Amino acid sequence: MRGSGGLSSLTQGRLWSREEAMAAMENKVICALVLVSMLALGTLAEAQTETCTVAPHERQNCGFPGVTPSQCANKGCCFDNTVRGVPWCFHPKTIDVPPEEECEF
């Protein structure tokens, strides 16, 4: 018995199975890459964090004279105008966070 394109239904079944297998393999590879990427980014995120709690004398300027709080935040920086004579728009401080204990299987 012939199906569309002159191929028998048995041959079409084999081709379809190969295509399905390839699609399933591609999906598994993509899922594995996404998982590895998420784990890597999660590890980096746990290792360091940022805070805007910076001593006034330790502030490193991130803005310019007259910078607004929203302009400062758009640059990824912190804004605090409560202390005169120091930068009001400044880079956040990086804090190293010790990794949590790892589970052993």
CSV table of C-alpha atoms in Angstrom, one decimal:
chain,number,residue,atom,x,y,z
A,1,MET,CA,0.0,0.0,0.0
A,2,ARG,CA,1.3,3.4,-1.0
A,3,GLY,CA,1.0,6.6,1.1
A,4,SER,CA,1.6,10.2,0.0
A,5,GLY,CA,4.8,10.8,-2.0
A,6,GLY,CA,5.1,7.2,-3.2
A,7,LEU,CA,6.4,5.8,0.1
A,8,SER,CA,4.8,2.9,1.8
A,9,SER,CA,3.1,3.5,5.2
A,10,LEU,CA,5.8,1.3,6.8
A,11,THR,CA,8.6,3.5,5.4
A,12,GLN,CA,6.8,6.6,6.5
A,13,GLY,CA,6.5,5.2,10.0
A,14,ARG,CA,10.2,4.7,10.2
A,15,LEU,CA,11.0,8.2,9.0
A,16,TRP,CA,8.5,9.6,11.4
A,17,SER,CA,10.1,7.7,14.3
A,18,ARG,CA,13.5,9.0,13.3
A,19,GLU,CA,12.2,12.6,13.2
A,20,GLU,CA,10.5,12.1,16.5
A,21,ALA,CA,13.7,10.7,18.0
A,22,MET,CA,15.8,13.6,16.7
A,23,ALA,CA,13.2,16.1,18.1
A,24,ALA,CA,13.2,14.4,21.5
A,25,MET,CA,17.0,14.4,21.5
A,26,GLU,CA,17.2,18.1,20.6
A,27,ASN,CA,14.7,18.9,23.4
A,28,LYS,CA,16.8,17.0,25.9
A,29,VAL,CA,19.9,18.8,24.9
A,30,ILE,CA,18.2,22.1,25.2
A,31,CYS,CA,16.8,21.2,28.6
A,32,ALA,CA,20.2,20.1,29.8
A,33,LEU,CA,21.9,23.3,28.6
A,34,VAL,CA,19.2,25.4,30.3
A,35,LEU,CA,19.6,23.5,33.5
A,36,VAL,CA,23.4,23.8,33.5
A,37,SER,CA,23.1,27.5,32.8
A,38,MET,CA,20.6,28.0,35.7
A,39,LEU,CA,22.9,26.1,38.1
A,40,ALA,CA,25.9,28.2,37.1
A,41,LEU,CA,24.1,31.5,37.4
A,42,GLY,CA,22.6,30.3,40.7
A,43,THR,CA,26.1,29.6,42.1
A,44,LEU,CA,27.3,33.0,41.0
A,45,ALA,CA,24.3,34.7,42.6
A,46,GLU,CA,24.9,32.9,45.9
A,47,ALA,CA,28.6,33.7,45.9
A,48,GLN,CA,28.2,37.5,45.8
A,49,THR,CA,25.5,40.1,46.6
A,50,GLU,CA,25.4,43.8,46.6
A,51,THR,CA,24.3,46.3,49.2
A,52,CYS,CA,23.8,50.1,49.3
A,53,THR,CA,24.9,50.2,52.9
A,54,VAL,CA,28.3,51.8,52.2
A,55,ALA,CA,30.1,54.0,54.7
A,56,PRO,CA,30.2,57.6,53.4
A,57,HIS,CA,34.0,57.7,53.1
A,58,GLU,CA,34.0,54.4,51.1
A,59,ARG,CA,31.5,55.6,48.4
A,60,GLN,CA,32.8,55.5,44.9
A,61,ASN,CA,31.1,58.0,42.6
A,62,CYS,CA,28.7,56.6,40.0
A,63,GLY,CA,26.9,59.8,39.0
A,64,PHE,CA,27.5,63.4,38.0
A,65,PRO,CA,26.6,66.7,39.6
A,66,GLY,CA,22.8,67.1,39.7
A,67,VAL,CA,22.1,63.4,39.1
A,68,THR,CA,18.6,62.4,40.1
A,69,PRO,CA,17.7,59.3,42.1
A,70,SER,CA,16.1,57.7,39.0
A,71,GLN,CA,19.1,58.5,36.8
A,72,CYS,CA,21.3,56.9,39.5
A,73,ALA,CA,19.1,53.8,39.7
A,74,ASN,CA,19.1,53.5,35.9
A,75,LYS,CA,22.9,53.2,36.1
A,76,GLY,CA,22.6,50.3,38.7
A,77,CYS,CA,23.9,52.5,41.5
A,78,CYS,CA,22.7,53.6,44.9
A,79,PHE,CA,21.5,57.1,45.8
A,80,ASP,CA,21.7,58.7,49.3
A,81,ASN,CA,21.8,62.4,49.7
A,82,THR,CA,21.7,62.5,53.5
A,83,VAL,CA,25.5,63.0,53.9
A,84,ARG,CA,27.0,66.2,52.5
A,85,GLY,CA,30.5,66.3,51.0
A,86,VAL,CA,30.4,62.7,49.7
A,87,PRO,CA,29.0,61.2,46.4
A,88,TRP,CA,25.2,60.9,46.6
A,89,CYS,CA,25.2,58.5,43.6
A,90,PHE,CA,27.6,55.6,44.3
A,91,HIS,CA,28.4,52.1,43.4
A,92,PRO,CA,26.9,49.4,45.6
A,93,LYS,CA,29.3,47.4,47.8
A,94,THR,CA,29.8,43.7,46.9
A,95,ILE,CA,29.5,41.3,49.7
A,96,ASP,CA,30.9,37.8,49.5
A,97,VAL,CA,28.4,35.3,50.9
A,98,PRO,CA,29.9,32.0,52.0
A,99,PRO,CA,28.3,29.0,50.2
A,100,GLU,CA,25.8,27.0,52.1
A,101,GLU,CA,26.8,23.4,53.1
A,102,GLU,CA,26.4,21.1,50.2
A,103,CYS,CA,24.2,18.1,50.4
A,104,GLU,CA,25.9,14.8,50.0
A,105,PHE,CA,24.0,12.1,48.3
